[in-house]
Amino acid sequence: PDTVVETTSLAYVQIPEFEHMRTGDHPMVFKRQEALGAEQFGRGLSNIQLETVWYAMVRHEEMLPSGTERAGYFIGDGAGVGKGRMLAALIMENWLRGRRRSLWLSTSPDLMQDAMRDLGDVGATVLCQETIPHSSPANPLEIPLVPLNKMDYGNLEGDAVIFATYSSLIPHERGSSITRLGQLVAWMDRGEDSGVIAFDEAHKAKNLVSEQKPGPRGQKPSGTKTGKAVLQIQRELPMARVLYCSATGASDVKHLAYMDRIGLWGKGTAFDCTHPRWCTTGKSDFTLFAEQIQPRKTSDQSAMELVALDMKQRGMYQSRQLSFHGAEFESCNCLLYTSPSP
């Protein structure tokens, strides 16, 4: 619908060709097209949005080098490109494949209205409810959307898309050890059939690794509770299909720490703390990655640019924004106060 552009450096890197990204012997197909029909299927998403959803679907069929965790995908598009619709389309694709327990995380409860709109725009019939229905709707296009803050701390049963905020992952039931995070893990854990964990506005977790200096006694500063919760839910649901979505996901290599599923560090990669080369350092996988990618004399911007180029080339990242071609602006000086008269 509008012109979309990339940065010059990203534009020089080619994403993998479709024929090299297949699941087994068969190419990936859109279940939404089968359920909606060709005409309605083409209305909700543009071609570049469909392309991103397709790459995320293919990426989610891959495993990380460790062999125990499913690979994730990062959408870094700017405002106006339609990240919410892409997120909704991915959830719907998994819903139509029988993976009917997904989690949509965002920064505010008010954004649930945007989630409803985006799911509706991609062809779903959204059923807004305060509790999860005990049985799945007969119509496969009907998707219950349930806010986490309306439910108690008991066992969750039934299929739905749960909408929650990052802060809601932290609390626990008063007088009990039951946590919201543990409640969600127990509900979502379906092994190979685990659904989507969509981290909308994912930069909320970027301070997992604190940028503060060590204390006077050498104690290491701790990261935020939100960052720790985001990392924990990914590790406790290794087969969930993780999607990171943010226009400002990271401005420093350290801000990538919560993206445990992009597969740039960890077991089986070049930055594996159990490898003989690194095992005596006592450092974590991510610390090894960050120190090697961004030495002290390297600027934040150049290090992040290299990481972004590598991620796009591997088919795990897209970052585009609306073009300003043809836009006009006018400078206007506005006086904030009037000088007193003599």
XYZ file of N, CA and C in Angstrom, residues 227-325:
297
model
N 12.978 -8.550 32.323
C 13.915 -9.253 31.455
C 14.124 -10.694 31.888
N 14.227 -10.910 33.192
C 14.420 -12.268 33.709
C 13.202 -13.142 33.431
N 12.002 -12.570 33.583
C 10.780 -13.333 33.332
C 10.659 -13.705 31.858
N 11.016 -12.786 30.965
C 10.957 -13.056 29.528
C 11.926 -14.180 29.163
N 13.118 -14.156 29.739
C 14.088 -15.214 29.471
C 13.619 -16.547 30.052
N 13.035 -16.501 31.238
C 12.615 -17.741 31.901
C 11.508 -18.452 31.143
N 10.508 -17.700 30.669
C 9.396 -18.355 29.981
C 9.861 -18.990 28.669
N 10.868 -18.407 28.025
C 11.410 -19.024 26.813
C 12.125 -20.331 27.135
N 12.861 -20.350 28.236
C 13.624 -21.552 28.591
C 12.726 -22.664 29.115
N 11.611 -22.302 29.727
C 10.708 -23.330 30.243
C 9.754 -23.847 29.169
N 9.694 -23.169 28.042
C 8.877 -23.631 26.911
C 9.773 -23.747 25.672
N 10.688 -24.707 25.666
C 11.691 -24.773 24.590
C 11.117 -25.022 23.204
N 9.899 -25.588 23.109
C 9.321 -25.882 21.805
C 8.300 -24.843 21.367
N 8.093 -23.815 22.158
C 7.167 -22.745 21.765
C 7.743 -21.969 20.590
N 6.862 -21.396 19.812
C 7.263 -20.635 18.632
C 7.368 -19.161 19.015
N 8.602 -18.701 19.185
C 8.861 -17.376 19.740
C 8.994 -16.345 18.631
N 8.305 -15.214 18.828
C 8.376 -14.097 17.887
C 8.671 -12.825 18.665
N 9.778 -12.173 18.324
C 10.119 -10.875 18.902
C 9.650 -9.798 17.932
N 9.034 -8.762 18.472
C 8.448 -7.737 17.610
C 8.675 -6.363 18.229
N 9.533 -5.561 17.607
C 9.813 -4.229 18.142
C 10.568 -3.410 17.109
N 10.213 -2.130 17.021
C 10.940 -1.224 16.137
C 12.242 -0.767 16.772
N 12.362 -0.929 18.091
C 13.562 -0.507 18.822
C 14.024 -1.661 19.715
N 14.182 -2.835 19.122
C 14.508 -4.029 19.898
C 15.816 -3.936 20.638
N 16.819 -3.276 20.054
C 18.125 -3.178 20.694
C 18.928 -2.055 20.060
N 19.557 -1.248 20.883
C 20.472 -0.216 20.397
C 21.894 -0.515 20.834
N 22.073 -1.592 21.587
C 23.365 -2.021 22.100
C 23.360 -3.545 22.086
N 24.516 -4.146 21.883
C 24.588 -5.601 21.852
C 24.048 -6.212 23.137
N 24.257 -5.557 24.272
C 23.780 -6.074 25.552
C 22.254 -6.167 25.599
N 21.584 -5.365 24.788
C 20.119 -5.372 24.786
C 19.544 -6.613 24.112
N 20.397 -7.428 23.491
C 19.926 -8.642 22.825
C 19.800 -9.826 23.779
N 20.198 -9.659 25.021
C 20.316 -10.802 25.941
C 19.023 -11.593 26.086
N 17.871 -10.908 25.996
C 16.590 -11.607 26.181
C 16.192 -12.421 24.960
N 16.845 -12.209 23.818
C 16.509 -12.923 22.589
C 17.222 -14.268 22.550
N 16.836 -15.137 23.439
C 17.515 -16.416 23.620
C 17.331 -17.349 22.434
N 16.348 -17.062 21.552
C 16.021 -17.993 20.470
C 16.570 -17.592 19.098
N 17.372 -16.549 19.035
C 17.894 -16.204 17.713
C 19.085 -17.078 17.337
N 19.666 -17.758 18.330
C 20.667 -18.775 18.026
C 22.046 -18.262 17.689
N 22.389 -17.061 18.126
C 23.734 -16.533 17.876
C 24.717 -16.909 18.964
N 24.225 -17.385 20.095
C 25.085 -17.857 21.177
C 24.418 -19.076 21.816
N 25.181 -19.803 22.610
C 24.628 -20.986 23.264
C 25.254 -22.272 22.753
N 24.751 -23.386 23.227
C 25.300 -24.690 22.901
C 25.267 -24.935 21.393
N 26.413 -25.365 20.865
C 26.506 -25.665 19.440
C 26.920 -24.490 18.581
N 27.023 -23.288 19.170
C 27.447 -22.103 18.422
C 28.911 -21.791 18.735
N 29.413 -20.720 18.146
C 30.796 -20.305 18.412
C 30.963 -19.735 19.813
N 29.850 -19.425 20.467
C 29.900 -18.833 21.807
C 29.194 -19.758 22.792
N 29.844 -20.884 23.054
C 29.326 -21.928 23.935
C 30.255 -22.019 25.146
N 29.745 -21.664 26.325
C 30.599 -21.601 27.517
C 31.095 -22.977 27.953
N 30.521 -24.059 27.402
C 30.998 -25.395 27.742
C 32.109 -25.870 26.806
N 32.399 -25.101 25.773
C 33.465 -25.461 24.841
C 34.817 -25.326 25.537
N 35.777 -26.220 25.227
C 37.094 -26.144 25.872
C 37.762 -24.776 25.766
N 37.446 -24.045 24.700
C 38.065 -22.732 24.530
C 37.585 -21.737 25.578
N 36.319 -21.915 26.033
C 35.725 -20.916 26.924
C 35.419 -21.434 28.327
N 35.486 -22.736 28.548
C 34.960 -23.301 29.798
C 35.696 -22.811 31.041
N 36.913 -22.343 30.890
C 37.665 -21.865 32.059
C 37.427 -20.402 32.369
N 36.677 -19.701 31.509
C 36.470 -18.262 31.713
C 35.421 -17.975 32.778
N 34.494 -18.924 32.996
C 33.421 -18.700 33.963
C 32.360 -17.733 33.477
N 32.350 -17.431 32.191
C 31.394 -16.471 31.635
C 30.232 -17.192 30.968
N 29.095 -16.506 30.906
C 27.917 -17.078 30.261
C 28.061 -17.022 28.745
N 27.205 -17.776 28.052
C 27.229 -17.781 26.588
C 27.052 -16.375 26.034
N 26.069 -15.655 26.569
C 25.804 -14.323 26.024
C 26.940 -13.353 26.316
N 27.558 -13.448 27.485
C 28.685 -12.567 27.804
C 29.829 -12.782 26.823
N 30.102 -14.032 26.499
C 31.141 -14.328 25.506
C 30.794 -13.707 24.165
N 29.532 -13.848 23.762
C 29.077 -13.269 22.491
C 29.241 -11.752 22.491
N 28.755 -11.100 23.537
C 28.781 -9.635 23.593
C 30.207 -9.098 23.594
N 31.097 -9.754 24.320
C 32.478 -9.259 24.396
C 33.221 -9.440 23.082
N 32.902 -10.495 22.351
C 33.581 -10.719 21.080
C 33.012 -9.857 19.962
N 31.712 -9.637 19.994
C 31.074 -8.852 18.942
C 31.334 -7.368 19.128
N 31.360 -6.928 20.355
C 31.545 -5.504 20.629
C 32.697 -5.287 21.605
N 33.950 -5.305 21.093
C 35.087 -4.961 21.956
C 34.949 -3.538 22.478
N 35.744 -3.209 23.455
C 35.610 -1.911 24.130
C 35.733 -0.723 23.187
N 36.566 -0.843 22.160
C 36.807 0.299 21.284
C 35.813 0.361 20.121
N 34.915 -0.596 20.047
C 33.934 -0.624 18.952
C 32.670 0.127 19.357
N 32.132 0.920 18.440
C 30.922 1.673 18.756
C 29.710 0.760 18.789
N 28.710 1.169 19.561
C 27.477 0.401 19.656
C 26.824 0.232 18.291
N 26.804 1.300 17.514
C 26.096 1.285 16.241
C 26.737 0.317 15.248
N 28.058 0.329 15.153
C 28.722 -0.551 14.183
C 28.567 -2.022 14.576
N 28.618 -2.316 15.879
C 28.449 -3.702 16.328
C 27.045 -4.191 16.038
N 26.037 -3.375 16.324
C 24.656 -3.783 16.074
C 24.382 -3.923 14.585
N 25.044 -3.107 13.777
C 24.853 -3.206 12.329
C 25.353 -4.558 11.814
N 26.492 -5.012 12.320
C 27.030 -6.309 11.913
C 26.094 -7.442 12.336
N 25.549 -7.356 13.542
C 24.633 -8.379 14.029
C 23.369 -8.409 13.166
N 22.838 -7.234 12.840
C 21.627 -7.166 12.016
C 21.851 -7.762 10.628
N 23.000 -7.472 10.031
C 23.310 -8.026 8.715
C 23.368 -9.556 8.763
N 24.004 -10.078 9.806
C 24.115 -11.535 9.951
C 22.749 -12.169 10.157
N 21.909 -11.550 10.976
C 20.584 -12.100 11.258
C 19.714 -12.119 10.002
N 19.767 -11.059 9.215
C 18.962 -11.028 7.998
C 19.437 -12.092 7.009
N 20.751 -12.244 6.885
C 21.304 -13.204 5.947
C 20.928 -14.636 6.323
N 20.699 -14.887 7.613
C 20.311 -16.219 8.068
C 18.797 -16.444 7.996
N 18.041 -15.401 7.642
C 16.596 -15.553 7.506
C 15.841 -15.492 8.802
N 16.353 -14.768 9.784
C 15.695 -14.674 11.091
C 15.293 -13.250 11.456
N 15.447 -12.287 10.519
C 15.251 -10.883 10.882
C 14.855 -10.072 9.657
N 13.905 -9.155 9.871
C 13.539 -8.169 8.864
C 13.371 -6.828 9.565
N 13.831 -5.765 8.916
C 13.676 -4.420 9.478
C 13.490 -3.431 8.338
N 12.270 -2.921 8.223
C 11.943 -1.965 7.168
C 11.157 -0.812 7.775
N 11.016 0.247 7.039
C 10.216 1.374 7.505
C 9.567 2.072 6.322
N 8.543 2.840 6.627
C 7.867 3.580 5.568
C 8.789 4.644 5.003
N 8.739 4.792 3.685
C 9.575 5.795 3.031
C 9.011 7.197 3.240
N 9.914 8.159 3.301
C 9.506 9.564 3.397
C 9.542 10.239 2.027
N 9.637 9.427 0.974
C 9.653 9.996 -0.365
C 8.346 10.744 -0.630
